[in-house]
Short mmCIF file of C-alpha atoms in Angstrom, two decimals:
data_model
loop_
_atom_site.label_atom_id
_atom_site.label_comp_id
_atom_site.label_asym_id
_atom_site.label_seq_id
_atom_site.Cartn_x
_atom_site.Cartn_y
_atom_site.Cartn_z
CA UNK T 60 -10.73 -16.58 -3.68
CA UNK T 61 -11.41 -17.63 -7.29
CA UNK T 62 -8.83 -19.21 -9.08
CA UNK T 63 -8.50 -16.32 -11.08
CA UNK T 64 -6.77 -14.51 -8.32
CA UNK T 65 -10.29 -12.86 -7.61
CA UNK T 66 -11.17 -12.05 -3.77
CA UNK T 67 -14.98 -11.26 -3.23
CA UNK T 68 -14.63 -7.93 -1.43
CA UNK T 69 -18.61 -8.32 -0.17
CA UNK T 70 -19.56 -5.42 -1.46
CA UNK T 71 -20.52 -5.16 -5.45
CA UNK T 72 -19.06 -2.25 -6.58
CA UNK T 73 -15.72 -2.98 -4.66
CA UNK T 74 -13.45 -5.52 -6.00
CA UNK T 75 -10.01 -7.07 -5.41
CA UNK T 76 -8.16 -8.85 -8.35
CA UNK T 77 -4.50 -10.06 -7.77
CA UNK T 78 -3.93 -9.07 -11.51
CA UNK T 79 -4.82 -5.81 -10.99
CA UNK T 80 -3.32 -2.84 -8.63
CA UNK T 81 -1.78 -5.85 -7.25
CA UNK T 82 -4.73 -6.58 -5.26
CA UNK T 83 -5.52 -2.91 -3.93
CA UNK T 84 -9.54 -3.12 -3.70
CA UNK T 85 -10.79 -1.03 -6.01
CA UNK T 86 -14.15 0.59 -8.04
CA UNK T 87 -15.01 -2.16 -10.20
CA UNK T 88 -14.69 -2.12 -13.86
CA UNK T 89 -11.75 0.96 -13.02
CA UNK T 90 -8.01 0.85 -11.66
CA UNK T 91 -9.38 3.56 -9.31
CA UNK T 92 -8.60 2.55 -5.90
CA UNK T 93 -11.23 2.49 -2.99
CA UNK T 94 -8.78 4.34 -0.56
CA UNK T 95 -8.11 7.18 -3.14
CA UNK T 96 -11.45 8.27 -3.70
CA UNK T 97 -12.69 7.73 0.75
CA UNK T 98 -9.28 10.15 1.30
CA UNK T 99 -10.20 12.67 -1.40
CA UNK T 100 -13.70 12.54 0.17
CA UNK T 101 -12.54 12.57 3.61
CA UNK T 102 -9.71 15.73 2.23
CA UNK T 103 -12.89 17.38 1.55
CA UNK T 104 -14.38 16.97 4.92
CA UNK T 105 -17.73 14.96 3.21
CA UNK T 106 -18.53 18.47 0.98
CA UNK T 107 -20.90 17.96 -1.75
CA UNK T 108 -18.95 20.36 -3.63
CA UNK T 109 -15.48 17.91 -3.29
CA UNK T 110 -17.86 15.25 -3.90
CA UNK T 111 -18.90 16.92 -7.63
CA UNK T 112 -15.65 17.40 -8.69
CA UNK T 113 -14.35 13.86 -7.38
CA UNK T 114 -17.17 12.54 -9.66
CA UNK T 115 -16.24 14.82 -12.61
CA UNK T 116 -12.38 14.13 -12.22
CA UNK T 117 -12.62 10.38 -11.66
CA UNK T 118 -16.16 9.55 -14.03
CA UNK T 119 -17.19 7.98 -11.05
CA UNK T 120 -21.32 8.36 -9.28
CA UNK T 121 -21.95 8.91 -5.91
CA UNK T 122 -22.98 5.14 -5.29
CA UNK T 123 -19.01 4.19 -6.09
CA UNK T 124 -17.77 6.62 -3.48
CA UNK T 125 -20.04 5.80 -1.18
CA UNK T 126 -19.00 2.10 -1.60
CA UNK T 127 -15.13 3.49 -1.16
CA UNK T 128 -16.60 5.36 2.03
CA UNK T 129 -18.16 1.51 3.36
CA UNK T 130 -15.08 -0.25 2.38
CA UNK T 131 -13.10 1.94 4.78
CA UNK T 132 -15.17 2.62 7.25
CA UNK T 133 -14.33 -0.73 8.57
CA UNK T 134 -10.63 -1.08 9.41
CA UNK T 135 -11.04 -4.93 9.87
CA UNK T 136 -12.46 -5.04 6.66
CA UNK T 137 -9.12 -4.05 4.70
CA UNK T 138 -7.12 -5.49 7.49
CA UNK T 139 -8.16 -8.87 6.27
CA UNK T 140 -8.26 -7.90 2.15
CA UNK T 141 -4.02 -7.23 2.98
CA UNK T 142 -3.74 -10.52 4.84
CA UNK T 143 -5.39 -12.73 2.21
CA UNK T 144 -3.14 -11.18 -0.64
CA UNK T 145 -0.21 -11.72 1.38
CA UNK T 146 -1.05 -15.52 1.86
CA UNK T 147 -2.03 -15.18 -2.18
CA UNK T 148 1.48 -13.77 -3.23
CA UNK T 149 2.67 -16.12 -0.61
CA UNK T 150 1.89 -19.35 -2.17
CA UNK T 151 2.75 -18.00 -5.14
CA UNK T 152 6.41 -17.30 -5.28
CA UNK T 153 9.06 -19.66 -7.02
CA UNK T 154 10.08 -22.19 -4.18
#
C-alpha cells in the first residue's frame, strides 16, 4: 500500500483507494465498483446483449468488465483486498 491509502489491485484497470468507496475495488478513474458490473454481467448470464447495455448505462468498454469479471473470478483475490483494508482502517482509528 502507498501512503496515499492506495492498494495495487494487480490488475490495471482495477483499483482500490481507501479514499474512495471506502476501499471497494473498483473501475479505475470511476466510483463504479468491480462487483457491480461482474453481478450485472453474471444477472445477464454472460449475454452480449446485457453486456451492450451495461456498457451504455455505466460508459464503461468491454475491457473494464472483463477486468470486473478477472477480479472476481478469484475469491482469494478479494478475500485478501477486505483483509488489507481492515488492517488499513485498523491502524488508523483514534487510539
Amino acid at each position: 500500500m502507498t501512503d496515499d491509502g492506495y492498494i495495487p489491485p494487480g490488475h490495471p484497470l482495477i483499483w482500490i483507494d481507501l479514499r474512495r468507496q471506502g476501499g471497494i475495488p473498483c473501475i479505475k478513474g470511476t466510483r463504479i465498483p468491480a462487483a457491480m458490473l461482474a453481478t450485472q454481467v453474471w444477472a445477464g448470464a454472460l449475454e452480449y446483449e446485457s453486456r451492450e447495455k451495461i456498457k451504455v448505462e455505466y460508459l464503461v468498454t468491454d475491457e473494464q468488465i472483463d477486468a470486473a469479471l478477472w477480479w472476481y473470478r478469484d475469491p482469494d483475490r478479494w478475500r485478501i483486498t477486505r483483509t488489507a483494508i481492515r488492517r488499513q482502517r485498523y491502524a488508523e482509528r483514534p487510539r
